Coordinates of C-alpha atoms in Angstrom, one line a residue:
X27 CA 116.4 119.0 91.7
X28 CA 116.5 116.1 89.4
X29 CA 114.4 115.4 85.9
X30 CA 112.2 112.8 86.8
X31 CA 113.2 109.8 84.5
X32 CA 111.7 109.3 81.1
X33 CA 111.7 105.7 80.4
X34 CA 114.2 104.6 78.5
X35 CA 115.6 100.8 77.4
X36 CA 116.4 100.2 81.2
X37 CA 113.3 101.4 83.0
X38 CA 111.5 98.9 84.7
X39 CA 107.7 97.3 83.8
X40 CA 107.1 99.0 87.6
X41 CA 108.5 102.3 87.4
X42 CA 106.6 102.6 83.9
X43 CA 103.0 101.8 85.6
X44 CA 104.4 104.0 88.8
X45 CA 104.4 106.5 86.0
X46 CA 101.2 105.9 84.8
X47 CA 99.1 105.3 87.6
X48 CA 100.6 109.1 89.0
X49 CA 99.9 110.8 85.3
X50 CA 96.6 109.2 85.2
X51 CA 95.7 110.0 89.1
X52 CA 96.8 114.1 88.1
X53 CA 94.4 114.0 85.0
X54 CA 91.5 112.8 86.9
X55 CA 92.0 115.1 90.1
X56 CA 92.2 118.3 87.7
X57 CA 89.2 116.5 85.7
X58 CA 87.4 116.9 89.6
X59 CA 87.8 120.2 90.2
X60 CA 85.4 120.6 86.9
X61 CA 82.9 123.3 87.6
X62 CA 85.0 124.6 90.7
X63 CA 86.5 127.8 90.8
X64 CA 90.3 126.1 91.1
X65 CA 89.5 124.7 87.6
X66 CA 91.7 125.4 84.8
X67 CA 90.9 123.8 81.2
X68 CA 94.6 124.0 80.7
X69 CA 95.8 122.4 83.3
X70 CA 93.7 119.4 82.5
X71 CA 95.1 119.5 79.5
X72 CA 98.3 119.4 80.7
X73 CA 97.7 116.4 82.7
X74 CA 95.5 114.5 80.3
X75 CA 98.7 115.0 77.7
X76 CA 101.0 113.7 80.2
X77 CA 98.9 110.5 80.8
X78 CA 99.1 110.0 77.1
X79 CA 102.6 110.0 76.8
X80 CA 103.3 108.1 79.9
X81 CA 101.1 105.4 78.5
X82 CA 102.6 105.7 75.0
X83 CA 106.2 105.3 77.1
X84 CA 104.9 102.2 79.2
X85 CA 103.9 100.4 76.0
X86 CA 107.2 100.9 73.8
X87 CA 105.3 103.3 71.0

Protein backbone atom coordinates (compact mmCIF):
# COMPACT_ATOMS: atom_id res chain seq x y z
CA UNK A 1 0.00 0.00 0.00
CA UNK A 2 1.18 3.41 -0.94
CA UNK A 3 1.38 6.91 1.30
CA UNK A 4 -1.19 8.84 -0.01
CA UNK A 5 0.61 12.04 -1.46
CA UNK A 6 1.37 15.03 0.65
CA UNK A 7 1.36 17.95 -1.60
CA UNK A 8 4.38 18.96 -2.59
CA UNK A 9 5.78 21.76 -5.42
CA UNK A 10 4.04 19.52 -8.22
CA UNK A 11 0.61 18.68 -6.74
CA UNK A 12 -2.07 20.06 -8.57
CA UNK A 13 -4.75 23.01 -7.47
CA UNK A 14 -7.28 19.75 -7.90
CA UNK A 15 -5.67 17.00 -6.07
CA UNK A 16 -5.13 19.83 -3.18
CA UNK A 17 -9.05 20.56 -2.93
CA UNK A 18 -9.64 16.47 -3.63
CA UNK A 19 -7.68 16.56 -0.38
CA UNK A 20 -9.55 18.93 1.29
CA UNK A 21 -13.00 18.34 0.44
CA UNK A 22 -12.17 14.29 1.76
CA UNK A 23 -10.34 15.67 5.18
CA UNK A 24 -13.19 18.01 5.67
CA UNK A 25 -16.08 15.37 4.61
CA UNK A 26 -14.08 12.80 7.61
CA UNK A 27 -14.19 15.72 10.22
CA UNK A 28 -17.84 16.32 9.77
CA UNK A 29 -19.05 12.62 9.53
CA UNK A 30 -17.15 11.82 13.00
CA UNK A 31 -18.52 15.45 14.11
CA UNK A 32 -22.25 13.38 13.28
CA UNK A 33 -21.93 10.54 15.18
CA UNK A 34 -21.84 13.28 18.30
CA UNK A 35 -23.92 11.89 21.05
CA UNK A 36 -23.91 8.25 19.44
CA UNK A 37 -22.37 5.43 20.98
CA UNK A 38 -19.70 5.04 17.82
CA UNK A 39 -18.48 8.53 18.95
CA UNK A 40 -14.98 8.96 19.75
CA UNK A 41 -13.71 12.62 20.82
CA UNK A 42 -10.43 11.49 19.57
CA UNK A 43 -11.21 10.51 16.47
CA UNK A 44 -12.79 13.82 15.70
CA UNK A 45 -9.82 15.07 16.61
CA UNK A 46 -7.94 13.27 14.50
CA UNK A 47 -10.00 14.25 11.56
CA UNK A 48 -10.53 17.90 12.44
CA UNK A 49 -6.38 18.07 12.62
CA UNK A 50 -6.11 16.52 9.31
CA UNK A 51 -8.56 19.10 7.71
CA UNK A 52 -6.27 21.70 9.17
CA UNK A 53 -3.32 20.57 7.62
CA UNK A 54 -4.78 19.72 4.41
CA UNK A 55 -6.04 23.19 4.16
CA UNK A 56 -2.68 24.66 5.48
CA UNK A 57 -1.11 22.28 2.36
CA UNK A 58 -3.77 23.62 -0.30
CA UNK A 59 -2.92 27.17 0.53
CA UNK A 60 1.11 27.05 0.43
CA UNK A 61 1.47 27.88 4.51
Amino acid sequence: MTAPHEGGPRESAAEATRRVAEASRRATAELHKQGTPDYDPRQHEKAVERERRAIEDASGS
